Amino acid sequence: MKPVSISDYRQAARRRLPRFLFEYIDGGSYSETTLKRNVADLEALAVRQRVLRNVSVIDTSATLFGAKAALPLALAPVGLSGLYGRRGEVQAARAAAASGVPFTLSTVSACSIEEVAAGASAPFWFQLYMIRDRAFMADLLARADEAGCSALVFTVDMPMPGARYRDYRSGLAGAPGLGGDLRRIFQAVQRPAWAWNVGLHGRPHTLGNVAPVLEGRSGIEDFFAWMGENFDPGVTWDDLDWVRTRWRKPMIIKGVLDPDDARQALDLGADGIVVSNHGGRQLDGALSTARALPAIAAAVDRRMPILADGGVRSGLDILRMLALGADGVMIGRAWAYALSAGGSAGVSRMLDMLKAEFRVAMGLAGVAAVSDIDVSLLA
Ligand code: FNR
């Protein structure tokens, strides 16, 4: 049966991926309180049903950082996507380009910036984590610029990683050496299509962008250890300036959940923010993004664009986030599930589905243009 909802894509991904990968995508940190809140708080928002408002022509398009997009939506950076499908980042970037929405390439991707640039037909965004080695960071920024990346998404909510219990239980984390390898191999052979297509032929362990500083380490455990050693917990607002002087195109700060931080980002020259708690994968117990967003939108007061992510699982959820004050949304797990389930075609179909759902949500709420979506749509 073809998936008709994001939850169908999730189930298809569960059937397709080895357990340790599905749990990595699906899980959140600690008790997963914030992960659950992201979904539940958005879902709990009632939308006003408005009638007889001529919705014969509905325009779902929006402008995101100077470029027209078919939807007020971008694919969020999702690390290790080259493990979910063969050369997964290229597949997702192609689908996003075909659907007319931006794709964001994670720092920690299997495919390098250059490989995605060669394979995708539209400019994409590049996501950066602050790594201790500033010369390497400067080099990454130059590579992204050279490859034509049209915006930088600078993620600031991971000075240190939150623990995800599911990753320990699946053997992805905390199982170094042969023991962990064997557990993952055992899970992989139970998914022969994945093992053949991605595991054996997809070169999933290449980690294109950070390969130069991994010093020959290639195991997944080595990679997480490297992240722990090299992500810079000493980063402060002063470092934004360092990034700003090396990146002249739009700079979007991702991982803002507090109005004070939003004001700070604005004061320091950010071109936009992503209201995000990393999909409930970092501070467990933090506010859901749906709850945090209105106060942030009030603080920003339309002086810069706001994207929001966390829990977006339908076209209706896009409308809800916009009604709360966002100019656009990012989706993370939704596209990771679709890529896992059906590669590039899966991501394309999922985006078509979100677009159709968003269109209907707009029509039934009585609005014909994205710019008409505001808080008055909520009951
Ligand atoms: C992420 N996220 C993320 N964010 C980021 O800035 N860089 C990254 O490399 C990653 N990696 C990553 C991997 C996986 C498997 C997930 C699920 C998420 C966070 C992501 O960009 C986004 O903020 C959330 O996924 C949004 O929540 P939803 O849409 O997944 O509910």
Short mmCIF file of C-alpha atoms and ligand atoms in Angstrom, two decimals:
data_model
loop_
_atom_site.label_atom_id
_atom_site.label_comp_id
_atom_site.label_asym_id
_atom_site.label_seq_id
_atom_site.Cartn_x
_atom_site.Cartn_y
_atom_site.Cartn_z
CA MET A 1 0.00 0.00 0.00
CA LYS A 2 1.31 3.43 -0.94
CA PRO A 3 1.93 5.79 2.00
CA VAL A 4 -0.74 8.46 2.23
CA SER A 5 0.45 10.19 5.40
CA ILE A 6 3.69 10.93 7.23
CA SER A 7 2.84 8.20 9.69
CA ASP A 8 2.64 5.74 6.77
CA TYR A 9 6.12 6.87 5.66
CA ARG A 10 7.30 6.31 9.22
CA GLN A 11 5.99 2.75 9.18
CA ALA A 12 7.54 2.13 5.77
CA ALA A 13 10.88 3.44 7.07
CA ARG A 14 10.64 1.11 10.05
CA ARG A 15 10.19 -1.85 7.69
CA ARG A 16 13.02 -0.76 5.43
CA LEU A 17 15.82 0.33 7.80
CA PRO A 18 17.95 -1.64 10.24
CA ARG A 19 16.64 -1.03 13.73
CA PHE A 20 19.55 1.15 14.88
CA LEU A 21 18.90 3.61 12.04
CA PHE A 22 15.15 3.78 12.44
CA GLU A 23 15.55 4.43 16.17
CA TYR A 24 18.19 7.07 15.48
CA ILE A 25 15.78 9.01 13.25
CA ASP A 26 12.65 8.41 15.28
CA GLY A 27 13.97 8.99 18.78
CA GLY A 28 14.51 11.97 21.03
CA SER A 29 16.64 12.66 24.06
CA TYR A 30 16.10 11.17 27.52
CA SER A 31 12.36 10.68 28.29
CA GLU A 32 11.38 12.15 24.91
CA THR A 33 9.10 14.65 26.67
CA THR A 34 9.92 17.48 24.30
CA LEU A 35 9.69 15.23 21.25
CA LYS A 36 6.15 14.26 22.28
CA ARG A 37 5.24 17.86 23.15
CA ASN A 38 6.33 19.10 19.73
CA VAL A 39 3.79 16.84 18.06
CA ALA A 40 1.03 17.06 20.68
CA ASP A 41 1.06 20.85 21.17
CA LEU A 42 0.84 21.45 17.44
CA GLU A 43 -1.89 18.89 17.01
CA ALA A 44 -3.88 20.41 19.88
CA LEU A 45 -4.28 23.74 18.04
CA ALA A 46 -7.79 24.08 16.67
CA VAL A 47 -8.12 25.92 13.38
CA ARG A 48 -11.20 28.00 12.62
CA GLN A 49 -13.35 26.62 9.84
CA ARG A 50 -14.34 29.55 7.63
CA VAL A 51 -16.78 29.31 4.73
CA LEU A 52 -17.91 31.06 1.54
CA ARG A 53 -14.68 33.01 1.05
CA ASN A 54 -13.84 32.19 -2.61
CA VAL A 55 -10.92 29.82 -2.40
CA SER A 56 -11.02 28.81 -6.06
CA VAL A 57 -7.43 29.94 -6.62
CA ILE A 58 -5.06 29.06 -3.79
CA ASP A 59 -1.41 30.05 -3.93
CA THR A 60 0.79 27.97 -1.59
CA SER A 61 4.03 29.66 -2.62
CA ALA A 62 6.20 31.86 -0.43
CA THR A 63 9.47 33.75 -0.55
CA LEU A 64 12.21 32.31 1.64
CA PHE A 65 15.34 34.43 2.00
CA GLY A 66 14.87 36.11 -1.32
CA ALA A 67 13.97 33.02 -3.32
CA LYS A 68 10.55 31.83 -4.37
CA ALA A 69 9.49 28.47 -2.91
CA ALA A 70 6.49 26.35 -3.87
CA LEU A 71 5.65 26.04 -0.18
CA PRO A 72 6.71 27.93 2.95
CA LEU A 73 8.89 24.94 3.79
CA ALA A 74 12.50 23.77 3.69
CA LEU A 75 14.05 20.37 4.33
CA ALA A 76 15.84 20.61 7.69
CA PRO A 77 19.42 19.42 8.04
CA VAL A 78 19.35 15.74 9.01
CA GLY A 79 22.71 14.15 9.76
CA LEU A 80 23.80 10.78 8.35
CA SER A 81 21.11 10.82 5.64
CA GLY A 82 23.39 8.89 3.34
CA LEU A 83 22.62 5.93 5.59
CA TYR A 84 18.87 6.11 4.94
CA GLY A 85 19.14 5.80 1.16
CA ARG A 86 22.02 5.33 -1.26
CA ARG A 87 23.82 8.70 -1.47
CA GLY A 88 20.75 9.91 0.42
CA GLU A 89 21.58 13.60 0.55
CA VAL A 90 21.82 13.82 -3.24
CA GLN A 91 18.50 11.99 -3.59
CA ALA A 92 16.77 14.32 -1.14
CA ALA A 93 18.31 17.45 -2.66
CA ARG A 94 17.05 16.37 -6.11
CA ALA A 95 13.53 15.79 -4.82
CA ALA A 96 13.50 19.15 -3.02
CA ALA A 97 14.71 20.95 -6.16
CA ALA A 98 12.05 19.23 -8.29
CA SER A 99 9.37 20.26 -5.78
CA GLY A 100 10.65 23.83 -5.56
CA VAL A 101 11.66 23.91 -1.89
CA PRO A 102 15.12 24.39 -0.35
CA PHE A 103 17.17 21.44 0.87
CA THR A 104 19.58 21.90 3.78
CA LEU A 105 22.73 19.79 3.82
CA SER A 106 23.93 18.84 7.30
CA THR A 107 27.58 19.28 8.26
CA VAL A 108 27.55 15.60 9.16
CA SER A 109 26.38 14.11 5.89
CA ALA A 110 27.65 11.14 3.91
CA CYS A 111 27.76 13.19 0.70
CA SER A 112 30.04 16.19 0.53
CA ILE A 113 28.91 19.70 -0.36
CA GLU A 114 30.51 19.23 -3.77
CA GLU A 115 28.76 15.90 -4.46
CA VAL A 116 25.36 17.40 -3.62
CA ALA A 117 26.10 20.49 -5.73
CA ALA A 118 26.99 18.25 -8.69
CA GLY A 119 23.86 16.12 -8.25
CA ALA A 120 21.20 18.71 -7.45
CA SER A 121 19.68 21.07 -9.95
CA ALA A 122 19.03 23.99 -7.58
CA PRO A 123 21.03 25.88 -4.96
CA PHE A 124 20.72 24.40 -1.50
CA TRP A 125 21.40 25.60 2.04
CA PHE A 126 24.34 24.46 4.12
CA GLN A 127 24.12 23.77 7.86
CA LEU A 128 27.12 24.41 10.06
CA TYR A 129 28.02 23.19 13.53
CA MET A 130 30.73 25.08 15.41
CA ILE A 131 33.77 22.84 15.36
CA ARG A 132 36.84 23.63 17.50
CA ASP A 133 39.15 23.72 14.48
CA ARG A 134 38.36 27.21 13.14
CA ALA A 135 40.62 26.85 10.10
CA PHE A 136 38.57 23.82 9.08
CA MET A 137 35.34 25.77 9.69
CA ALA A 138 36.56 28.61 7.52
CA ASP A 139 37.39 26.07 4.83
CA LEU A 140 33.89 24.53 5.04
CA LEU A 141 32.31 27.97 4.68
CA ALA A 142 34.46 28.71 1.65
CA ARG A 143 33.52 25.34 0.12
CA ALA A 144 29.81 25.99 0.68
CA ASP A 145 30.09 29.41 -0.90
CA GLU A 146 32.06 28.06 -3.84
CA ALA A 147 29.46 25.31 -4.39
CA GLY A 148 26.73 27.96 -4.67
CA CYS A 149 24.95 27.31 -1.37
CA SER A 150 22.45 30.11 -1.05
CA ALA A 151 22.10 30.32 2.75
CA LEU A 152 23.91 29.20 5.86
CA VAL A 153 21.99 27.52 8.66
CA PHE A 154 24.12 27.87 11.76
CA THR A 155 22.94 25.41 14.40
CA VAL A 156 23.46 26.60 17.96
CA ASP A 157 21.48 24.18 20.12
CA MET A 158 24.12 21.48 20.32
CA PRO A 159 27.03 22.74 22.42
CA MET A 160 27.01 19.17 23.71
CA PRO A 161 24.87 16.24 22.62
CA GLY A 162 21.82 15.14 24.61
CA ALA A 163 21.72 11.38 25.19
CA ARG A 164 19.20 9.28 23.35
CA TYR A 165 18.33 6.12 25.23
CA ARG A 166 17.07 4.41 22.10
CA ASP A 167 20.54 4.67 20.55
CA TYR A 168 22.02 2.84 23.54
CA ARG A 169 19.34 0.18 23.39
CA SER A 170 19.77 -0.37 19.65
CA GLY A 171 23.56 -0.61 19.84
CA LEU A 172 24.20 2.59 17.88
CA ALA A 173 25.75 4.31 20.91
CA GLY A 174 27.71 3.02 23.87
CA ALA A 175 28.71 -0.25 22.25
CA PRO A 176 32.26 0.31 20.99
CA GLY A 177 34.31 -2.30 19.19
CA LEU A 178 33.29 -5.65 17.83
CA GLY A 179 30.24 -6.01 20.09
CA GLY A 180 28.55 -2.94 18.63
CA ASP A 181 29.58 -3.81 15.07
CA LEU A 182 28.07 -7.28 15.40
CA ARG A 183 24.80 -5.94 16.80
CA ARG A 184 24.45 -3.52 13.90
CA ILE A 185 25.41 -6.16 11.33
CA PHE A 186 22.82 -8.50 12.82
CA GLN A 187 20.16 -5.78 12.45
CA ALA A 188 21.33 -4.95 8.93
CA VAL A 189 21.06 -8.52 7.60
CA GLN A 190 17.41 -8.52 8.65
CA ARG A 191 16.90 -5.72 6.13
CA PRO A 192 18.53 -7.29 3.04
CA ALA A 193 17.35 -4.65 0.55
CA TRP A 194 18.93 -1.91 2.68
CA ALA A 195 22.05 -4.00 3.34
CA TRP A 196 22.61 -4.58 -0.38
CA ASN A 197 21.62 -1.19 -1.72
CA VAL A 198 22.94 1.16 0.98
CA GLY A 199 25.14 -0.80 3.36
CA LEU A 200 27.25 -2.54 0.72
CA HIS A 201 26.97 -0.27 -2.31
CA GLY A 202 26.07 3.13 -0.91
CA ARG A 203 29.45 4.03 0.67
CA PRO A 204 27.50 5.23 3.72
CA HIS A 205 30.55 5.81 5.92
CA THR A 206 32.24 8.45 3.80
CA LEU A 207 31.06 11.55 5.79
CA GLY A 208 32.12 13.81 2.96
CA ASN A 209 32.33 17.16 4.71
CA VAL A 210 34.26 16.19 7.79
CA ALA A 211 36.41 13.44 6.26
CA PRO A 212 39.50 15.70 6.18
CA VAL A 213 39.47 16.05 9.97
CA LEU A 214 38.31 12.53 10.89
CA GLU A 215 41.92 11.38 10.52
CA GLY A 216 41.07 8.09 8.89
CA ARG A 217 38.47 7.07 11.47
CA SER A 218 35.45 5.66 9.67
CA GLY A 219 33.30 3.61 12.08
CA ILE A 220 30.03 5.06 13.27
CA GLU A 221 31.24 4.90 16.90
CA ASP A 222 34.42 6.76 15.91
CA PHE A 223 32.30 9.39 14.30
CA PHE A 224 30.16 10.00 17.40
CA ALA A 225 33.34 10.11 19.50
CA TRP A 226 34.79 12.65 17.10
CA MET A 227 31.66 14.79 17.41
CA GLY A 228 31.97 14.70 21.20
CA GLU A 229 35.61 15.78 21.03
CA ASN A 230 35.30 18.40 18.30
CA PHE A 231 31.98 20.20 18.67
CA ASP A 232 32.81 23.42 20.47
CA PRO A 233 30.90 23.94 23.74
CA GLY A 234 32.75 27.23 24.26
CA VAL A 235 30.93 28.97 21.43
CA THR A 236 29.23 32.28 22.34
CA TRP A 237 27.34 35.06 20.59
CA ASP A 238 30.72 36.72 19.90
CA ASP A 239 31.54 33.88 17.53
CA LEU A 240 28.61 34.85 15.31
CA ASP A 241 30.70 37.73 14.16
CA TRP A 242 33.44 35.32 13.14
CA VAL A 243 30.94 33.41 10.99
CA ARG A 244 29.33 36.60 9.67
CA THR A 245 32.63 37.96 8.33
CA ARG A 246 33.19 34.70 6.46
CA TRP A 247 29.67 34.32 5.06
CA ARG A 248 28.05 37.15 3.13
CA LYS A 249 24.84 35.42 2.04
CA PRO A 250 21.84 34.89 4.38
CA MET A 251 22.83 33.52 7.79
CA ILE A 252 20.04 31.73 9.66
CA ILE A 253 20.50 30.82 13.33
CA LYS A 254 18.89 27.45 14.07
CA GLY A 255 17.97 26.30 17.54
CA VAL A 256 16.48 29.44 19.10
CA LEU A 257 13.73 28.71 21.64
CA ASP A 258 13.74 31.83 23.78
CA PRO A 259 12.67 35.42 22.98
CA ASP A 260 15.85 36.84 24.55
CA ASP A 261 18.00 34.70 22.27
CA ALA A 262 15.89 35.70 19.28
CA ARG A 263 16.49 39.40 20.07
CA GLN A 264 20.20 38.73 20.46
CA ALA A 265 20.33 36.98 17.08
CA LEU A 266 18.57 39.94 15.52
CA ASP A 267 20.90 42.47 17.18
CA LEU A 268 23.95 40.56 15.99
CA GLY A 269 22.92 40.65 12.37
CA ALA A 270 21.29 37.28 11.75
CA ASP A 271 19.13 37.24 8.63
CA GLY A 272 16.67 34.84 10.18
CA ILE A 273 16.18 32.18 12.84
CA VAL A 274 14.80 28.69 13.09
CA VAL A 275 12.72 28.26 16.23
CA SER A 276 13.77 24.74 17.07
CA ASN A 277 14.60 22.36 19.90
CA HIS A 278 16.38 20.03 17.49
CA GLY A 279 13.26 17.92 17.13
CA GLY A 280 13.28 17.07 20.85
CA ARG A 281 16.76 15.58 20.57
CA GLN A 282 18.59 17.98 22.89
CA LEU A 283 17.16 19.60 26.06
CA ASP A 284 14.43 17.21 27.13
CA GLY A 285 11.83 19.17 29.05
CA ALA A 286 12.26 22.27 26.90
CA LEU A 287 9.14 23.93 25.56
CA SER A 288 7.64 22.59 22.39
CA THR A 289 8.30 24.87 19.44
CA ALA A 290 4.55 25.49 19.05
CA ARG A 291 4.46 26.84 22.62
CA ALA A 292 7.69 28.85 22.27
CA LEU A 293 6.92 30.42 18.91
CA PRO A 294 4.30 33.12 19.70
CA ALA A 295 6.51 34.94 22.25
CA ILE A 296 9.48 34.78 19.87
CA ALA A 297 7.39 36.12 16.99
CA ALA A 298 6.27 38.98 19.24
CA ALA A 299 9.88 39.77 20.21
CA VAL A 300 11.07 39.70 16.61
CA ASP A 301 8.10 41.77 15.45
CA ARG A 302 8.61 40.99 11.74
CA ARG A 303 12.16 42.41 11.69
CA MET A 304 13.54 39.12 10.31
CA PRO A 305 11.98 35.95 8.94
CA ILE A 306 11.25 33.11 11.34
CA LEU A 307 11.25 29.46 10.39
CA ALA A 308 10.00 26.89 12.90
CA ASP A 309 10.39 23.14 13.12
CA GLY A 310 9.51 20.27 15.40
CA GLY A 311 6.49 18.04 15.03
CA VAL A 312 5.37 19.13 11.57
CA ARG A 313 3.68 16.00 10.22
CA SER A 314 1.05 17.36 7.82
CA GLY A 315 0.07 20.25 5.61
CA LEU A 316 -2.29 21.36 8.36
CA ASP A 317 0.71 21.57 10.72
CA ILE A 318 2.39 23.97 8.27
CA LEU A 319 -0.65 26.20 8.49
CA ARG A 320 -0.66 25.94 12.31
CA MET A 321 3.02 27.00 12.57
CA LEU A 322 2.41 29.94 10.26
CA ALA A 323 -0.64 30.95 12.28
CA LEU A 324 1.57 30.97 15.39
CA GLY A 325 3.90 33.46 13.76
CA ALA A 326 6.37 31.57 11.57
CA ASP A 327 7.10 32.60 7.98
CA GLY A 328 7.92 29.03 7.07
CA VAL A 329 8.61 25.61 8.52
CA MET A 330 11.35 23.05 8.36
CA ILE A 331 10.67 19.33 8.36
CA GLY A 332 13.21 16.80 9.64
CA ARG A 333 11.89 13.33 10.36
CA ALA A 334 9.16 13.58 7.70
CA TRP A 335 11.69 13.65 4.87
CA ALA A 336 14.06 11.21 6.55
CA TYR A 337 11.21 8.66 6.74
CA ALA A 338 10.25 9.28 3.11
CA LEU A 339 13.85 8.96 1.92
CA SER A 340 14.24 5.71 3.86
CA ALA A 341 10.97 4.39 2.46
CA GLY A 342 11.36 5.34 -1.17
CA GLY A 343 14.48 7.34 -2.01
CA SER A 344 14.16 10.45 -4.11
CA ALA A 345 10.73 9.42 -5.43
CA GLY A 346 9.57 8.90 -1.86
CA VAL A 347 10.63 12.41 -0.85
CA SER A 348 8.96 13.87 -3.95
CA ARG A 349 5.69 12.08 -3.26
CA MET A 350 5.79 13.12 0.38
CA LEU A 351 6.30 16.77 -0.62
CA ASP A 352 3.43 16.54 -3.12
CA MET A 353 1.29 15.13 -0.34
CA LEU A 354 2.21 17.97 2.07
CA LYS A 355 1.48 20.50 -0.62
CA ALA A 356 -1.94 19.03 -1.35
CA GLU A 357 -2.73 18.91 2.37
CA PHE A 358 -1.58 22.48 2.91
CA ARG A 359 -3.68 23.66 0.01
CA VAL A 360 -6.80 22.02 1.42
CA ALA A 361 -6.04 23.31 4.92
CA MET A 362 -5.80 26.84 3.51
CA GLY A 363 -9.00 26.48 1.52
CA LEU A 364 -11.02 25.10 4.43
CA ALA A 365 -9.67 27.81 6.73
CA GLY A 366 -10.77 30.35 4.12
CA VAL A 367 -7.42 31.76 2.98
CA ALA A 368 -6.07 31.85 -0.57
CA ALA A 369 -2.55 33.22 0.01
CA VAL A 370 0.20 32.32 2.46
CA SER A 371 0.53 35.97 3.45
CA ASP A 372 -3.06 35.86 4.75
CA ILE A 373 -2.25 33.19 7.33
CA ASP A 374 -2.08 34.68 10.82
CA VAL A 375 -3.17 34.03 14.38
CA SER A 376 -6.78 34.92 13.55
CA LEU A 377 -7.03 31.48 11.88
CA LEU A 378 -6.75 29.74 15.25
CA ALA A 379 -9.86 29.08 17.30
C1 FNR B 1 18.36 16.16 13.13
N1 FNR B 1 18.51 17.53 13.29
C2 FNR B 1 19.70 18.14 12.91
N2 FNR B 1 19.82 19.48 12.98
C3 FNR B 1 20.96 20.09 12.57
O1 FNR B 1 21.05 21.31 12.62
N3 FNR B 1 21.99 19.34 12.07
C4 FNR B 1 21.95 17.99 11.98
O2 FNR B 1 22.89 17.34 11.52
C5 FNR B 1 20.77 17.34 12.45
N4 FNR B 1 20.65 15.99 12.41
C6 FNR B 1 19.45 15.38 12.71
C7 FNR B 1 19.31 14.00 12.54
C8 FNR B 1 18.08 13.41 12.75
C9 FNR B 1 17.92 11.95 12.53
C10 FNR B 1 16.97 14.19 13.15
C11 FNR B 1 15.61 13.57 13.35
C12 FNR B 1 17.11 15.54 13.34
C13 FNR B 1 17.36 18.36 13.71
C14 FNR B 1 16.51 18.75 12.49
O3 FNR B 1 17.21 19.66 11.68
C15 FNR B 1 15.20 19.43 12.89
O4 FNR B 1 15.44 20.49 13.76
C16 FNR B 1 14.19 18.46 13.54
O5 FNR B 1 14.24 17.20 12.92
C17 FNR B 1 12.79 19.03 13.45
O6 FNR B 1 11.85 18.21 14.07
P1 FNR B 1 10.96 17.12 13.27
O7 FNR B 1 10.50 17.72 11.98
O8 FNR B 1 11.87 15.95 13.05
O9 FNR B 1 9.87 16.83 14.24
#
